[in-house]
Every structure is written in structure tokens, then in C-alpha cells.
Amino acid sequence: MFDFFGYVSALPYMLGLAVIGWLISLPRRNVDVVDSLWSLMFLVAIFVYAGFPAETVRGRLLFVLVAIWALRLSIFITARNWGHEEDRRYQAIRARNQPNFALSSVYRVFAFQAVLAWVISMPLHGAVGSDTPLGVLDYLGLALWIIGFLFEAGGDWQLSRFKRNPANAGQVMDRGFWRYTRHPNYFGDCAQWWGFYLIAVAGGAWWSVLGPVLMTVLLLRVSGVALLEKDIGERRPAYAEYIRRTNAFIPGPRKN
């Protein structure tokens, strides 16, 4: 059963984390910190939904999986962005909303992402209260999560290592996970959330499908694949060939 008030209870805490991020961004004149906080918002959500320690086996399983995913992603993004200028996505938003972007970013960027995270967290809320024994769907969800985690973490690590090598400057990363999909990190992120959903369905929360659907749309059409590949083929001819030969999202064999 959907407990609306239990679900809403996480939103103030997620918004509170967003406000902290906004305050950090003001002296830095850089809202990139929201990317580091994005995954941590889900950790806040599962903490509110499940409590600590979680009362059910399914709740404890989800708490561990969300914590691993959230902490790794936050640490990785923080390390990647450290010392760099503001991401061009946010530079464009800043340019469109001057003057007073410093103030309006609290809702244009930070609160907006907190609300998105809250909606996406629906499967976490739906699953943690179920005390039924773990079953086939739980283990399928766990298997899908593991596959997704390997693609996301492995893809991030491979790309970071590739970029650190000066000999690869101007080259296209098409090795390892990147040989089978142009965005193994996004595919992995998506797979993990569908894994969470399968665990939620095992707990009776089939209605929480909006969460993984919204995450998939964001990764494919909004801030992920579509945004990163906008006009990249024109700017980088070698990438155009990579696009021709390699699946955009779901891993598969390379085309001749």
C-alpha cells in the first residue's frame, strides 16, 4: 500500500540538503556541487524511509545498495569536478537567468533536482516497508543492480584512466565497456534503478514504476545521452564514426 505521508516525509530533508549545497555554491560562484549531492539525496531518502538500521530484510538490502551507489558516485563526481570551472550546462542556465542567478539557483537548480530525486526515489519508499521474504524478483533485481554497478563504476574508471594519458588527447574512448555502448555509465545507472524497481515490485510496490521511468528519460533525453552528443559529431569527426559503429545506450556488438 502506498503511504503518501511516509513518502512525503523525505522531501523536506532532501530539500534541506539542496539548500546546504546552494549555500556552498554562493561563495564559489559555481553550482556544480549539486552534481555531487544528487546521489546523496537518495541516501537521505532511504535513510528516512527505512530508518537505521532498517527494520526489514528488504529495507536493509536496499539501504546497502543505495549507499554503495550514492557514495561512489558522489565521490567520483566531486573528484572529477574539483578545480574545474562550472559545467557548461550550468553556465548556460546562469547566462539565461541573469541577473540574480545566485539567488534564483536555489530553486532553478538545487530545489528542482531535489524534487526530481524525490520522485525517482519512489521505489525505495515502496520496498522498504515490505516484510515478505526475499524471492526471485529480489535476486533478479540484485543481479541487475550488480551488472549496472559494474558498467557505471567500470566505465567511469576506464574513462578517467584514458583521459589521464596524454597520448590519448583528442582520441575517442572505444575500449573496455565503451566498446559496446557509448555511455556505459548511464546504462549502468539506469540498470541499477530498474534493479531497485524489481526489488520494489517484489515487495508489492509495482506502482512505483514512475521512478525508474523518470530516471531513464533523464539519462536518455535530458541531461545524459542527448545533451552530451548534441552536435558532437560535427565537432569531432572521429566521434561520428564511433556513433556509427557503437550502440548509444544498451550494450551490444560493434557494427562493421
C-alpha positions as a printed Julia matrix, in Angstrom:
256×3 Matrix{Float64}:
  0.0     0.0     0.0
  1.22    3.48   -0.89
  1.87    5.54    2.24
  1.74    9.09    0.87
  2.71   10.78    4.12
  5.62    8.41    4.6
  6.74    9.16    1.06
  6.44   12.95    1.51
  8.38   12.78    4.78
 11.7    12.51    2.9
 11.17   15.63    0.79
 11.98   18.25    3.49
 15.27   16.51    4.27
 16.19   16.3     0.59
 15.35   19.98    0.17
 17.43   20.72    3.25
 20.45   19.04    1.65
 19.78   21.05   -1.51
 19.8    24.32    0.46
 23.12   23.35    2.06
 24.5    22.78   -1.44
 23.17   26.15   -2.55
 24.87   27.91    0.38
 28.15   26.19   -0.52
 27.77   27.34   -4.13
 27.37   31.05   -3.32
 30.98   31.96   -2.41
 32.28   29.62   -5.12
 30.03   31.09   -7.85
 29.69   27.55   -9.12
 26.61   25.32   -8.79
 28.43   22.11   -9.79
 28.16   21.0    -6.16
 24.6    19.91   -6.95
 26.02   17.08   -9.06
 27.97   15.81   -6.05
 24.83   16.0    -3.92
 22.48   14.37   -6.46
 23.11   10.77   -5.43
 23.36   11.7    -1.74
 19.76   12.93   -1.9
 18.71    9.31   -2.45
 20.8     8.22    0.52
 18.9    10.76    2.61
 15.63    9.4     1.21
 16.36    5.75    2.02
 17.51    6.77    5.49
 14.16    8.47    6.1
 12.1     5.7     4.52
 13.86    2.73    6.11
 15.34    4.15    9.28
 18.69    2.99   10.61
 19.02    0.16   10.99
 16.22   -0.78    8.61
 13.54   -2.99   10.15
 13.08   -5.39    7.21
 15.49   -7.56    5.24
 14.43   -5.87    2.01
 14.95   -2.47    3.6
 18.45   -3.41    4.75
 19.3    -4.75    1.29
 18.16   -1.55   -0.4
 19.93    0.62    2.16
 23.25   -1.09    1.42
 22.79   -0.94   -2.36
 21.75    2.72   -2.36
 24.62    3.65   -0.03
 27.2     1.95   -2.26
 25.79    3.57   -5.4
 25.34    7.03   -3.85
 28.69    7.32   -2.09
 30.74    6.04   -5.02
 29.01    8.37   -7.48
 29.27   11.41   -5.21
 32.96   10.83   -4.52
 33.7    10.24   -8.2
 31.89   13.39   -9.37
 33.46   15.52   -6.64
 36.95   14.35   -7.61
 36.24   14.85  -11.3
 34.9    18.39  -10.9
 37.43   19.58   -8.31
 39.36   22.61   -9.54
 37.45   22.92  -12.81
 35.19   25.69  -13.99
 31.43   25.37  -13.82
 29.91   22.78  -16.15
 28.69   24.29  -19.43
 25.13   23.1   -18.68
 25.02   25.37  -15.65
 26.87   28.16  -17.42
 24.06   28.2   -20.0
 21.39   28.27  -17.27
 23.3    31.03  -15.49
 23.52   33.11  -18.69
 19.78   32.77  -19.33
 18.82   33.82  -15.82
 20.91   36.87  -15.07
 20.82   38.98  -13.01
 20.36   37.38   -9.6
 21.1    33.8   -10.66
 22.94   33.33   -7.37
 19.62   33.71   -5.57
 17.32   32.04   -8.1
 19.61   28.99   -8.4
 18.24   27.8    -5.06
 15.05   26.75   -6.87
 16.14   26.68  -10.53
 18.92   24.17   -9.82
 19.02   22.87   -6.25
 15.38   22.53   -5.19
 14.43   21.38   -8.69
 16.89   18.49   -8.54
 15.79   17.61   -5.01
 12.19   17.28   -6.19
 13.29   15.16   -9.16
 15.26   12.91   -6.82
 12.26   12.63   -4.51
 10.01   11.47   -7.36
 12.62    8.99   -8.58
 13.03    7.62   -5.04
  9.51    6.19   -5.13
 10.65    2.52   -5.46
 12.85    2.93   -2.38
  9.88    4.04   -0.33
  7.66    1.32   -1.77
 10.03   -1.51   -0.96
 11.44   -0.82    2.49
  8.26   -1.45    4.43
  7.59   -4.9     2.98
  8.42   -7.73    5.38
  7.77  -10.58    2.93
 10.71  -12.99    2.44
 13.14  -12.24   -0.36
 12.19  -14.03   -3.57
 13.09  -14.44   -7.22
 12.37  -10.81   -8.13
 14.61   -9.57   -5.34
 17.51  -11.66   -6.6
 16.86  -10.63  -10.21
 16.86   -7.01   -9.05
 20.11   -7.56   -7.18
 21.69   -9.2   -10.25
 20.59   -6.29  -12.45
 21.98   -3.83   -9.89
 25.36   -5.61   -9.87
 25.54   -5.53  -13.68
 24.62   -1.85  -13.66
 27.15   -1.03  -10.96
 29.93   -2.76  -12.9
 29.07   -0.81  -16.06
 28.77    2.54  -14.27
 31.77    2.28  -11.96
 33.87    0.4   -14.51
 33.01    2.84  -17.29
 33.84    5.85  -15.12
 37.17    4.32  -14.07
 38.13    3.37  -17.63
 37.33    6.83  -18.99
 39.21    8.6   -16.19
 42.26    6.43  -16.8
 42.01    7.07  -20.56
 41.87   10.86  -20.07
 44.87   10.88  -17.74
 47.1     9.53  -20.51
 48.41   12.48  -22.61
 48.81   10.16  -25.59
 45.01    9.88  -25.78
 44.41   13.63  -26.22
 41.85   14.16  -28.97
 41.16   10.44  -29.24
 37.82    8.66  -28.76
 37.5     6.21  -25.9
 36.29    2.98  -27.53
 37.77    0.31  -25.29
 36.5    -1.81  -22.44
 32.86   -1.12  -21.65
 32.98    1.79  -24.11
 33.43   -0.67  -26.97
 29.88   -1.96  -26.5
 27.99    1.21  -25.58
 28.81    4.89  -25.95
 27.53    5.55  -22.44
 28.25    2.58  -20.15
 28.0     4.82  -17.09
 24.5     6.0   -17.98
 23.39    2.49  -18.93
 24.74    1.24  -15.62
 22.96    3.96  -13.67
 19.71    3.11  -15.43
 20.14   -0.63  -14.84
 20.68   -0.09  -11.13
 17.43    1.84  -10.84
 15.49   -0.83  -12.67
 17.11   -3.26  -10.25
 15.76   -1.18   -7.37
 12.35   -1.29   -9.04
 12.36   -5.1    -9.31
 13.1    -5.28   -5.6
 10.24   -2.84   -5.0
  7.88   -4.98   -7.1
  8.9    -8.0    -5.02
  7.69   -6.0    -2.03
  4.38   -5.2    -3.73
  5.28   -1.68   -4.92
  4.58   -2.2    -8.63
  3.05    1.29   -8.68
  6.48    2.9    -8.15
  7.43    2.48  -11.82
  7.47    6.27  -12.31
 10.84    6.38  -10.52
 12.92    4.29  -12.95
 10.98    5.62  -15.94
 11.84    9.21  -14.99
 15.48    8.28  -14.38
 15.62    6.61  -17.8
 14.12    9.65  -19.51
 16.61   11.96  -17.79
 19.56    9.79  -18.81
 18.42    9.37  -22.4
 16.67   12.6   -23.3
 17.51   15.38  -20.85
 20.85   15.56  -19.05
 22.51   12.43  -20.39
 22.97   10.99  -23.86
 21.06   13.63  -25.84
 22.82   16.57  -24.17
 26.33   15.14  -24.39
 26.01   14.11  -28.03
 24.36   17.29  -29.27
 26.43   18.35  -32.33
 29.44   16.35  -31.11
 29.69   14.55  -34.44
 30.26   17.88  -36.18
 32.89   18.99  -33.68
 34.69   15.65  -33.56
 34.62   13.64  -36.81
 36.19   10.62  -35.1
 33.25   10.54  -32.69
 30.84   10.5   -35.63
 32.42    7.21  -36.7
 32.18    5.96  -33.13
 28.47    6.81  -33.16
 28.01    4.86  -36.39
 29.67    1.72  -35.03
 28.6     1.67  -31.37
 25.23    1.4   -29.63
 24.19    4.58  -27.85
 22.88    3.04  -24.64
 22.16   -0.69  -24.42
 25.41   -2.65  -24.84
 25.79   -4.71  -27.99
 28.34   -5.85  -30.6
 30.02   -3.2   -32.71
 28.77   -2.61  -36.23
 31.06   -3.07  -39.22
